[in-house]
């Protein structure tokens, strides 16, 4: 529950997800559940793949509810207590190259084509696509160690992150971005 729950689930490294059909209630997302469609979150899922999985699960759920609406309505069960995830923060959206490779890549997967943010060579950028690999090295985390065309390779403590698709941010617009 909450604003951008798929992003929060990926950031929290959740391994399962569900879409539900529930009754409308005076409290947002609190109505009795008619039906639920569960599915796994794979280690390499991104915001984009999780949203697509959710859309497909919602379509299957809608068909199920349409076929058995009255029985499901009559058998609806109260929602179990669950966590409400607040809107993701700027810190959750920003790559921290002092963190381990898996943590940095998780942020990129969580934001997908919505784009995460990074500070590289004193420049604020939006990152749309990145990849990484483990490698021992002596580079300071956050250092750009290689550049080929527009791809920049940045050191993290246990490897490297290649920023493959990114765009710079006009400093005058930066305070208003992502709001």
Coordinates of N, CA, C and O in Angstrom, one line a residue:
X1 N 0.8 -1.2 0.0 CA 0.0 0.0 0.0 C 0.9 1.2 0.0 O 2.0 1.2 0.6
X2 N 0.3 2.3 -0.6 CA 1.0 3.6 -0.5 C 1.4 4.1 -1.9 O 1.0 3.5 -2.9
X3 N 2.1 5.2 -1.9 CA 2.5 5.8 -3.1 C 3.7 5.0 -3.7 O 4.7 4.8 -2.9
X4 N 3.6 4.7 -4.9 CA 4.7 3.9 -5.6 C 5.1 2.7 -4.9 O 6.3 2.4 -4.6
X5 N 4.2 1.8 -4.5 CA 4.6 0.6 -3.8 C 5.5 -0.4 -4.5 O 6.3 -1.1 -3.9
X6 N 5.4 -0.4 -5.9 CA 6.3 -1.3 -6.6 C 7.7 -0.8 -6.5 O 8.6 -1.7 -6.3
X7 N 8.0 0.5 -6.5 CA 9.4 1.0 -6.3 C 9.8 0.6 -4.9 O 10.9 0.1 -4.7
X8 N 9.0 0.8 -3.9 CA 9.4 0.4 -2.5 C 9.6 -1.1 -2.4 O 10.5 -1.5 -1.6
X9 N 8.8 -1.9 -3.0 CA 9.0 -3.3 -2.9 C 10.3 -3.7 -3.5 O 11.1 -4.6 -2.9
X10 N 10.7 -3.2 -4.6 CA 12.0 -3.5 -5.2 C 13.2 -3.0 -4.4 O 14.2 -3.7 -4.2
X11 N 13.0 -1.8 -3.8 CA 14.1 -1.2 -3.0 C 14.2 -2.1 -1.7 O 15.4 -2.3 -1.2
X12 N 13.1 -2.7 -1.2 CA 13.2 -3.5 0.0 C 13.6 -5.0 -0.3 O 13.6 -5.8 0.6
X13 N 13.8 -5.2 -1.6 CA 14.2 -6.6 -2.1 C 13.1 -7.6 -1.7 O 13.4 -8.8 -1.4
X14 N 11.8 -7.2 -1.9 CA 10.7 -8.2 -1.6 C 10.8 -9.3 -2.7 O 11.3 -9.0 -3.8
X15 N 10.3 -10.4 -2.4 CA 10.3 -11.6 -3.4 C 8.9 -12.0 -3.8 O 8.8 -13.0 -4.6
X16 N 7.9 -11.4 -3.3 CA 6.5 -11.7 -3.8 C 5.7 -10.5 -3.8 O 6.0 -9.5 -3.1
X17 N 4.7 -10.5 -4.6 CA 3.8 -9.4 -4.9 C 2.4 -9.9 -5.2 O 2.2 -11.0 -5.5
X18 N 1.4 -9.0 -5.1 CA 0.1 -9.4 -5.4 C -0.7 -8.2 -5.9 O -0.4 -7.1 -5.5
X19 N -1.8 -8.5 -6.6 CA -2.8 -7.4 -6.9 C -4.1 -8.0 -6.3 O -4.3 -9.2 -6.2
X20 N -4.9 -7.1 -5.8 CA -6.1 -7.5 -5.2 C -7.3 -6.7 -5.8 O -7.2 -5.6 -6.4
X21 N -8.5 -7.3 -5.7 CA -9.7 -6.7 -5.9 C -10.4 -6.6 -4.6 O -10.6 -7.6 -3.9
X22 N -10.8 -5.4 -4.2 CA -11.4 -5.2 -2.9 C -12.6 -4.3 -2.9 O -12.7 -3.5 -3.9
X23 N -13.4 -4.4 -1.9 CA -14.6 -3.5 -1.8 C -14.1 -2.1 -1.5 O -13.0 -1.9 -0.9
X24 N -14.8 -1.1 -2.0 CA -14.5 0.3 -1.7 C -14.9 0.6 -0.3 O -16.0 0.1 0.2
X25 N -14.1 1.3 0.4 CA -14.4 1.6 1.8 C -14.0 3.1 2.1 O -13.3 3.7 1.2
X26 N -14.5 3.7 3.2 CA -14.2 5.1 3.4 C -12.6 5.3 3.6 O -12.2 6.4 3.3
X27 N -11.9 4.3 4.0 CA -10.5 4.4 4.1 C -9.8 3.8 2.9 O -10.1 2.7 2.5
X28 N -8.9 4.6 2.3 CA -8.2 4.2 1.1 C -7.5 2.8 1.2 O -6.8 2.6 2.2
X29 N -7.8 1.9 0.3 CA -7.1 0.6 0.2 C -7.4 -0.2 1.4 O -6.6 -1.0 1.9
X30 N -8.6 -0.1 2.0 CA -8.9 -0.9 3.3 C -10.1 -1.8 3.2 O -10.4 -2.4 4.1
X31 N -10.7 -1.8 2.0 CA -11.9 -2.6 1.9 C -11.7 -4.1 1.9 O -10.5 -4.5 1.7
X32 N -12.7 -4.9 2.2 CA -12.6 -6.3 2.2 C -12.1 -6.8 0.9 O -12.6 -6.4 -0.2
X33 N -11.3 -7.9 0.9 CA -10.7 -8.4 -0.3 C -11.6 -9.5 -0.9 O -12.0 -10.4 -0.3
X34 N -11.9 -9.3 -2.2 CA -12.7 -10.3 -3.0 C -11.8 -11.4 -3.5 O -12.1 -12.6 -3.4
X35 N -10.7 -11.0 -4.1 CA -9.7 -12.0 -4.6 C -8.4 -11.3 -4.8 O -8.2 -10.1 -4.8
X36 N -7.4 -12.2 -4.9 CA -6.0 -11.8 -5.0 C -5.3 -12.6 -6.0 O -5.5 -13.8 -6.0
X37 N -4.4 -12.0 -6.7 CA -3.5 -12.8 -7.7 C -2.1 -12.5 -7.2 O -1.6 -11.4 -7.3
X38 N -1.4 -13.6 -6.8 CA 0.0 -13.5 -6.3 C 1.0 -13.9 -7.4 O 0.7 -14.7 -8.3
X39 N 2.2 -13.3 -7.4 CA 3.2 -13.7 -8.3 C 4.6 -13.3 -7.7 O 4.7 -12.4 -6.8
X40 N 5.7 -14.0 -8.1 CA 7.0 -13.7 -7.6 C 7.6 -12.4 -8.1 O 7.3 -12.0 -9.3
X41 N 8.5 -11.8 -7.3 CA 9.4 -10.8 -7.8 C 10.7 -11.5 -8.0 O 11.3 -12.0 -7.0
X42 N 11.2 -11.5 -9.2 CA 12.5 -12.1 -9.4 C 13.6 -11.2 -9.1 O 13.5 -9.9 -9.2
X43 N 14.8 -11.7 -8.9 CA 16.0 -10.9 -8.5 C 16.3 -9.9 -9.6 O 16.9 -8.8 -9.2
X44 N 16.0 -10.2 -10.8 CA 16.4 -9.2 -11.9 C 15.2 -8.4 -12.4 O 15.3 -7.7 -13.4
X45 N 14.1 -8.4 -11.7 CA 12.9 -7.6 -12.1 C 13.3 -6.1 -11.9 O 14.0 -5.7 -11.0
X46 N 12.7 -5.3 -12.8 CA 12.8 -3.9 -12.7 C 11.4 -3.3 -12.4 O 10.4 -4.1 -12.5
X47 N 11.3 -2.0 -12.2 CA 10.0 -1.4 -12.1 C 9.2 -1.7 -13.3 O 8.0 -2.0 -13.2
X48 N 9.8 -1.7 -14.5 CA 9.0 -1.9 -15.7 C 8.5 -3.4 -15.8 O 7.3 -3.6 -16.1
X49 N 9.3 -4.4 -15.4 CA 8.8 -5.7 -15.5 C 7.8 -6.0 -14.4 O 6.8 -6.7 -14.6
X50 N 8.0 -5.4 -13.2 CA 7.1 -5.6 -12.1 C 5.7 -5.0 -12.5 O 4.7 -5.6 -12.2
X51 N 5.7 -3.8 -13.1 CA 4.5 -3.2 -13.5 C 3.8 -4.0 -14.5 O 2.5 -4.2 -14.5
X52 N 4.5 -4.6 -15.5 CA 3.9 -5.5 -16.5 C 3.3 -6.7 -15.9 O 2.2 -7.2 -16.3
X53 N 4.1 -7.3 -15.0 CA 3.6 -8.5 -14.3 C 2.3 -8.2 -13.5 O 1.3 -9.0 -13.6
X54 N 2.3 -7.0 -12.9 CA 1.1 -6.6 -12.2 C -0.1 -6.4 -13.1 O -1.2 -6.7 -12.8
X55 N 0.1 -5.8 -14.3 CA -0.9 -5.5 -15.2 C -1.5 -6.9 -15.7 O -2.7 -7.0 -15.8
X56 N -0.6 -7.8 -16.0 CA -1.1 -9.1 -16.5 C -1.9 -9.9 -15.4 O -2.9 -10.5 -15.6
X57 N -1.4 -9.8 -14.1 CA -2.1 -10.4 -13.0 C -3.4 -9.7 -12.8 O -4.4 -10.4 -12.5
X58 N -3.5 -8.4 -12.9 CA -4.7 -7.7 -12.8 C -5.8 -8.1 -13.8 O -7.0 -8.2 -13.5
X59 N -5.3 -8.3 -15.0 CA -6.2 -8.8 -16.1 C -6.8 -10.2 -15.8 O -8.0 -10.4 -15.9
X60 N -5.9 -11.1 -15.3 CA -6.4 -12.4 -14.9 C -7.3 -12.3 -13.7 O -8.4 -13.0 -13.7
X61 N -7.0 -11.4 -12.8 CA -7.9 -11.2 -11.6 C -9.2 -10.7 -12.0 O -10.3 -11.1 -11.5
X62 N -9.2 -9.7 -12.9 CA -10.5 -9.1 -13.4 C -11.4 -10.2 -14.0 O -12.6 -10.2 -13.8
X63 N -10.8 -11.1 -14.8 CA -11.6 -12.1 -15.4 C -12.2 -13.1 -14.4 O -13.3 -13.5 -14.4
X64 N -11.4 -13.4 -13.4 CA -11.8 -14.3 -12.3 C -13.0 -13.6 -11.5 O -14.0 -14.3 -11.2
X65 N -12.8 -12.4 -11.2 CA -13.9 -11.6 -10.4 C -15.1 -11.5 -11.3 O -16.2 -11.7 -10.7
X66 N -15.0 -11.3 -12.5 CA -16.2 -11.1 -13.4 C -17.0 -12.4 -13.5 O -18.2 -12.4 -13.4
X67 N -16.3 -13.6 -13.5 CA -16.9 -14.9 -13.6 C -17.6 -15.2 -12.3 O -18.7 -15.9 -12.3
X68 N -17.1 -14.8 -11.1 CA -17.6 -15.3 -9.9 C -17.9 -14.1 -8.9 O -17.8 -14.3 -7.7
X69 N -18.4 -13.0 -9.4 CA -18.5 -11.8 -8.6 C -19.4 -12.0 -7.4 O -18.9 -11.7 -6.3
X70 N -20.6 -12.5 -7.6 CA -21.5 -12.6 -6.4 C -20.9 -13.5 -5.3 O -20.9 -13.1 -4.1
X71 N -20.3 -14.6 -5.7 CA -19.8 -15.5 -4.6 C -18.6 -14.9 -4.0 O -18.4 -15.0 -2.7
X72 N -17.7 -14.2 -4.7 CA -16.5 -13.5 -4.2 C -17.0 -12.4 -3.3 O -16.4 -12.1 -2.2
X73 N -18.0 -11.6 -3.7 CA -18.5 -10.5 -2.9 C -19.0 -11.0 -1.5 O -18.6 -10.4 -0.5
X74 N -19.8 -12.1 -1.6 CA -20.3 -12.6 -0.3 C -19.2 -13.2 0.6 O -19.4 -13.2 1.8
X75 N -18.1 -13.7 0.0 CA -17.1 -14.3 0.8 C -15.9 -13.4 1.1 O -14.9 -13.9 1.6
X76 N -16.0 -12.1 0.7 CA -14.9 -11.2 0.9 C -14.4 -11.2 2.4 O -15.2 -11.3 3.3
X77 N -13.1 -11.1 2.5 CA -12.5 -11.2 3.8 C -11.8 -9.8 4.1 O -11.2 -9.2 3.2
X78 N -11.8 -9.5 5.4 CA -11.0 -8.2 5.8 C -9.6 -8.3 5.4 O -9.0 -9.4 5.4
X79 N -9.0 -7.2 5.1 CA -7.6 -7.1 4.7 C -6.8 -7.4 6.0 O -7.1 -6.8 7.0
X80 N -5.7 -8.2 5.9 CA -4.8 -8.4 7.0 C -4.0 -7.1 7.2 O -3.9 -6.3 6.3
X81 N -3.5 -6.9 8.4 CA -2.7 -5.7 8.6 C -1.5 -5.7 7.7 O -0.9 -6.8 7.4
X82 N -1.2 -4.6 7.1 CA -0.1 -4.5 6.2 C 0.6 -3.2 6.3 O 0.1 -2.2 6.9
X83 N 1.8 -3.1 5.8 CA 2.6 -1.9 5.9 C 2.2 -0.9 4.8 O 1.8 -1.2 3.7
X84 N 2.2 0.4 5.2 CA 1.9 1.5 4.3 C 3.3 2.1 3.9 O 4.0 2.5 4.8
X85 N 3.6 2.1 2.7 CA 4.9 2.6 2.2 C 4.7 4.1 1.8 O 3.9 4.4 0.9
X86 N 5.5 5.0 2.4 CA 5.4 6.4 2.0 C 6.0 6.6 0.6 O 6.7 5.7 0.1
X87 N 5.7 7.8 0.1 CA 6.3 8.1 -1.2 C 7.9 8.0 -1.1 O 8.5 8.4 -0.1
X88 N 8.5 7.4 -2.1 CA 10.0 7.3 -2.0 C 10.7 8.7 -1.9 O 10.2 9.6 -2.5
X89 N 11.8 8.7 -1.2 CA 12.5 10.0 -1.0 C 13.5 10.2 -2.1 O 13.8 9.3 -2.8
X90 N 14.0 11.4 -2.1 CA 15.1 11.7 -3.0 C 16.3 10.8 -2.8 O 17.0 10.4 -3.7
X91 N 16.6 10.6 -1.5 CA 17.7 9.7 -1.2 C 17.5 8.3 -1.7 O 18.5 7.6 -2.2
X92 N 16.3 7.8 -1.7 CA 16.0 6.4 -2.2 C 16.1 6.4 -3.7 O 16.3 5.4 -4.3
X93 N 16.0 7.6 -4.4 CA 16.1 7.7 -5.8 C 17.5 7.9 -6.3 O 17.8 7.8 -7.5
X94 N 18.4 8.2 -5.4 CA 19.7 8.7 -5.8 C 20.8 7.5 -5.6 O 20.8 6.9 -4.5
X95 N 21.6 7.3 -6.6 CA 22.6 6.3 -6.6 C 23.7 6.7 -5.6 O 24.1 7.9 -5.7
X96 N 24.1 5.8 -4.7 CA 25.2 6.1 -3.8 C 26.3 5.1 -4.1 O 26.2 4.0 -3.8
X97 N 27.3 5.7 -4.8 CA 28.4 4.8 -5.2 C 29.3 4.3 -4.1 O 30.2 3.5 -4.4
X98 N 29.1 4.7 -2.9 CA 29.8 4.2 -1.8 C 29.2 2.9 -1.3 O 29.8 2.2 -0.4
X99 N 28.0 2.5 -1.8 CA 27.3 1.3 -1.4 C 27.8 0.2 -2.3 O 28.4 0.3 -3.3
X100 N 27.5 -1.1 -1.8 CA 27.9 -2.3 -2.6 C 27.1 -2.3 -3.9 O 26.1 -1.7 -4.1
X101 N 27.7 -3.0 -4.8 CA 27.2 -3.2 -6.2 C 25.7 -3.6 -6.2 O 24.9 -2.9 -6.9
X102 N 25.3 -4.6 -5.5 CA 23.9 -5.1 -5.4 C 23.0 -4.0 -5.0 O 21.9 -3.8 -5.5
X103 N 23.4 -3.2 -4.0 CA 22.5 -2.1 -3.6 C 22.4 -1.0 -4.6 O 21.3 -0.5 -4.8
X104 N 23.4 -0.6 -5.3 CA 23.4 0.4 -6.4 C 22.5 -0.1 -7.5 O 21.6 0.6 -8.0
X105 N 22.7 -1.4 -7.9 CA 21.9 -1.9 -9.0 C 20.4 -2.0 -8.7 O 19.5 -1.8 -9.5
X106 N 20.2 -2.3 -7.4 CA 18.8 -2.4 -6.9 C 18.0 -1.1 -7.1 O 16.9 -1.0 -7.5
X107 N 18.7 0.0 -6.8 CA 18.1 1.3 -7.0 C 17.8 1.6 -8.5 O 16.7 2.0 -8.8
X108 N 18.7 1.2 -9.3 CA 18.4 1.4 -10.8 C 17.3 0.5 -11.2 O 16.4 1.0 -12.0
X109 N 17.2 -0.7 -10.8 CA 16.1 -1.6 -11.1 C 14.7 -1.1 -10.6 O 13.7 -1.1 -11.2
X110 N 14.8 -0.5 -9.4 CA 13.6 0.0 -8.7 C 13.0 1.1 -9.5 O 11.7 1.3 -9.5
X111 N 13.8 2.0 -10.0 CA 13.3 3.2 -10.7 C 13.1 2.9 -12.2 O 12.3 3.7 -12.8
X112 N 13.8 1.9 -12.8 CA 13.5 1.6 -14.2 C 13.6 2.8 -15.1 O 14.4 3.7 -15.0
X113 N 12.6 2.8 -16.0 CA 12.6 3.9 -17.0 C 12.1 5.2 -16.5 O 12.1 6.3 -17.1
X114 N 11.6 5.2 -15.2 CA 11.3 6.5 -14.5 C 12.6 7.2 -14.2 O 12.6 8.5 -14.1
X115 N 13.7 6.5 -14.1 CA 15.0 7.0 -13.9 C 15.4 7.4 -12.5 O 14.6 8.0 -11.8
X116 N 16.5 6.9 -12.1 CA 17.1 7.3 -10.8 C 18.0 8.5 -11.0 O 18.2 8.9 -12.1
X117 N 18.6 9.0 -9.9 CA 19.5 10.1 -10.0 C 20.9 9.7 -9.6 O 21.1 8.8 -8.8
X118 N 21.9 10.5 -10.0 CA 23.2 10.3 -9.6 C 24.0 11.6 -9.7 O 23.6 12.5 -10.5
X119 N 25.1 11.7 -9.0 CA 26.0 12.8 -9.1 C 27.3 12.3 -9.6 O 27.9 11.4 -8.9
X120 N 27.8 12.7 -10.8 CA 29.0 12.2 -11.4 C 29.8 13.4 -11.9 O 29.3 14.2 -12.6
X121 N 31.0 13.4 -11.5 CA 31.9 14.5 -11.9 C 31.3 15.8 -11.6 O 31.4 16.8 -12.4
X122 N 30.6 15.9 -10.4 CA 30.0 17.2 -10.0 C 28.7 17.5 -10.8 O 28.2 18.6 -10.6
X123 N 28.3 16.7 -11.7 CA 27.1 16.9 -12.5 C 26.0 16.0 -12.0 O 26.2 14.8 -11.8
X124 N 24.8 16.6 -11.9 CA 23.6 15.8 -11.6 C 23.0 15.2 -12.8 O 22.9 15.9 -13.8
X125 N 22.7 13.9 -12.8 CA 22.2 13.2 -14.0 C 21.0 12.3 -13.6 O 20.9 11.9 -12.5
X126 N 20.2 12.0 -14.6 CA 19.2 11.0 -14.5 C 19.7 9.8 -15.2 O 20.2 9.9 -16.3
X127 N 19.6 8.6 -14.6 CA 20.1 7.4 -15.1 C 18.9 6.5 -15.5 O 18.1 6.2 -14.7
X128 N 18.8 6.2 -16.8 CA 17.7 5.3 -17.3 C 18.1 3.9 -17.4 O 17.3 3.0 -17.1
X129 N 19.4 3.6 -17.7 CA 19.8 2.2 -17.9 C 21.3 2.1 -17.4 O 22.1 2.9 -17.7
X130 N 21.5 1.0 -16.6 CA 22.9 0.8 -16.1 C 23.1 -0.7 -15.9 O 22.1 -1.4 -15.8
X131 N 24.3 -1.1 -15.9 CA 24.7 -2.5 -15.6 C 25.9 -2.4 -14.7 O 26.6 -1.4 -14.7
X132 N 26.2 -3.5 -14.1 CA 27.3 -3.6 -13.2 C 27.9 -5.0 -13.1 O 27.3 -5.9 -13.6
X133 N 29.2 -5.0 -12.6 CA 29.8 -6.3 -12.4 C 30.8 -6.1 -11.2 O 31.2 -5.1 -10.8
X134 N 31.0 -7.3 -10.6 CA 31.9 -7.4 -9.5 C 33.4 -7.4 -10.0 O 33.7 -8.1 -10.9
X135 N 34.3 -6.7 -9.3 CA 35.7 -6.7 -9.6 C 36.5 -6.1 -8.5 O 36.0 -5.1 -7.9
X136 N 37.6 -6.7 -8.1 CA 38.5 -6.1 -7.2 C 39.2 -4.9 -7.8 O 39.5 -5.0 -9.0
X137 N 39.4 -3.8 -7.1 CA 40.1 -2.7 -7.7 C 40.6 -1.8 -6.5 O 40.2 -2.0 -5.4
X138 N 41.3 -0.7 -6.9 CA 41.8 0.2 -5.9 C 41.2 1.6 -6.1 O 41.7 2.6 -5.5
X139 N 40.2 1.7 -7.0 CA 39.6 3.0 -7.2 C 38.8 3.5 -6.1 O 38.1 2.7 -5.4
X140 N 38.7 4.8 -5.9 CA 37.8 5.4 -4.9 C 36.4 5.3 -5.4 O 36.1 5.6 -6.5
X141 N 35.5 4.8 -4.5 CA 34.1 4.7 -4.9 C 33.6 6.1 -5.4 O 33.9 7.1 -4.8
X142 N 32.8 6.0 -6.5 CA 32.3 7.3 -7.1 C 33.1 7.8 -8.2 O 32.7 8.8 -8.9
X143 N 34.3 7.3 -8.4 CA 35.2 7.8 -9.4 C 34.8 7.2 -10.8 O 34.6 6.0 -10.9
X144 N 34.8 8.1 -11.8 CA 34.6 7.6 -13.2 C 36.0 7.1 -13.6 O 36.9 7.8 -13.7
X145 N 36.0 5.8 -13.9 CA 37.3 5.2 -14.2 C 37.4 4.9 -15.7 O 38.5 4.6 -16.1
X146 N 36.3 5.0 -16.4 CA 36.4 4.8 -17.9 C 35.2 5.4 -18.5 O 34.1 5.5 -17.9
X147 N 35.4 5.9 -19.7 CA 34.3 6.4 -20.5 C 34.5 6.0 -22.0 O 35.6 6.1 -22.5
X148 N 33.4 5.6 -22.5 CA 33.4 5.2 -23.9 C 32.1 5.8 -24.5 O 31.0 5.4 -24.1
X149 N 32.2 6.7 -25.5 CA 31.1 7.5 -26.0 C 30.4 8.1 -24.8 O 31.0 8.8 -24.0
X150 N 29.1 7.8 -24.6 CA 28.4 8.4 -23.5 C 28.4 7.5 -22.2 O 27.9 7.9 -21.2
X151 N 28.8 6.3 -22.4 CA 28.8 5.4 -21.2 C 29.9 5.7 -20.3 O 31.1 5.8 -20.7
X152 N 29.6 5.9 -19.0 CA 30.6 6.1 -18.0 C 30.6 4.9 -17.0 O 29.6 4.4 -16.6
X153 N 31.8 4.5 -16.7 CA 32.0 3.4 -15.7 C 32.4 4.0 -14.4 O 33.5 4.7 -14.3
X154 N 31.7 3.8 -13.3 CA 31.9 4.3 -12.0 C 32.3 3.2 -11.1 O 31.6 2.2 -11.0
X155 N 33.3 3.5 -10.2 CA 33.7 2.5 -9.2 C 32.7 2.5 -8.1 O 32.3 3.5 -7.6
X156 N 32.4 1.3 -7.6 CA 31.8 1.1 -6.3 C 32.7 0.2 -5.5 O 33.6 -0.4 -6.1
X157 N 32.5 0.0 -4.2 CA 33.5 -0.7 -3.4 C 33.8 -2.1 -3.9 O 35.0 -2.5 -3.8
X158 N 32.9 -2.8 -4.5 CA 33.1 -4.2 -4.9 C 33.0 -4.4 -6.4 O 32.7 -5.6 -6.8
X159 N 33.1 -3.4 -7.2 CA 33.0 -3.6 -8.6 C 32.8 -2.2 -9.3 O 33.3 -1.2 -8.9
X160 N 32.1 -2.3 -10.4 CA 31.9 -1.2 -11.3 C 30.4 -1.1 -11.8 O 29.7 -2.1 -11.9
X161 N 30.0 0.1 -12.0 CA 28.6 0.4 -12.6 C 28.8 1.2 -13.8 O 29.4 2.2 -13.8
X162 N 28.2 0.6 -14.9 CA 28.3 1.3 -16.2 C 27.0 2.1 -16.4 O 25.9 1.5 -16.4
X163 N 27.1 3.4 -16.5 CA 25.9 4.3 -16.7 C 25.7 4.4 -18.2 O 26.5 5.1 -18.9
X164 N 24.8 3.6 -18.7 CA 24.7 3.4 -20.2 C 23.8 4.5 -20.8 O 24.1 5.1 -21.8
X165 N 22.6 4.7 -20.3 CA 21.7 5.7 -20.8 C 21.4 6.7 -19.7 O 20.9 6.3 -18.6
X166 N 21.8 7.9 -19.9 CA 21.6 8.9 -18.9 C 21.4 10.3 -19.5 O 21.8 10.4 -20.7
X167 N 20.9 11.2 -18.8 CA 20.8 12.6 -19.3 C 21.1 13.6 -18.2 O 20.9 13.3 -17.0
X168 N 21.7 14.7 -18.6 CA 22.1 15.7 -17.6 C 20.9 16.5 -17.2 O 19.9 16.5 -17.9
X169 N 21.0 17.1 -16.0 CA 19.9 17.9 -15.5 C 20.3 19.4 -15.4 O 21.4 19.7 -14.9
X170 N 19.5 20.2 -16.0 CA 19.8 21.7 -15.9 C 19.7 22.1 -14.4 O 18.6 21.9 -13.8
X171 N 20.8 22.6 -13.8 CA 20.7 23.0 -12.4 C 19.6 23.9 -12.0 O 19.0 23.8 -10.9
X172 N 19.1 24.8 -12.9 CA 18.0 25.7 -12.6 C 16.7 24.9 -12.4 O 15.8 25.3 -11.7
X173 N 16.6 23.7 -13.1 CA 15.3 22.9 -13.1 C 15.4 21.9 -12.0 O 14.4 21.3 -11.6
X174 N 16.6 21.6 -11.5 CA 16.8 20.5 -10.6 C 15.8 20.5 -9.3 O 15.2 19.4 -9.0
X175 N 15.6 21.6 -8.7 CA 14.7 21.6 -7.5 C 13.3 21.2 -7.8 O 12.5 20.7 -7.0
X176 N 12.9 21.3 -9.1 CA 11.5 21.0 -9.5 C 11.3 19.6 -10.1 O 10.2 19.2 -10.5
X177 N 12.4 18.9 -10.3 CA 12.4 17.6 -11.0 C 11.8 16.5 -10.1 O 12.2 16.5 -8.9
X178 N 11.0 15.6 -10.6 CA 10.6 14.4 -9.9 C 9.6 14.7 -8.8 O 9.4 14.0 -7.9
X179 N 8.9 15.8 -8.9 CA 7.9 16.2 -7.9 C 6.5 16.0 -8.4 O 6.2 16.0 -9.5

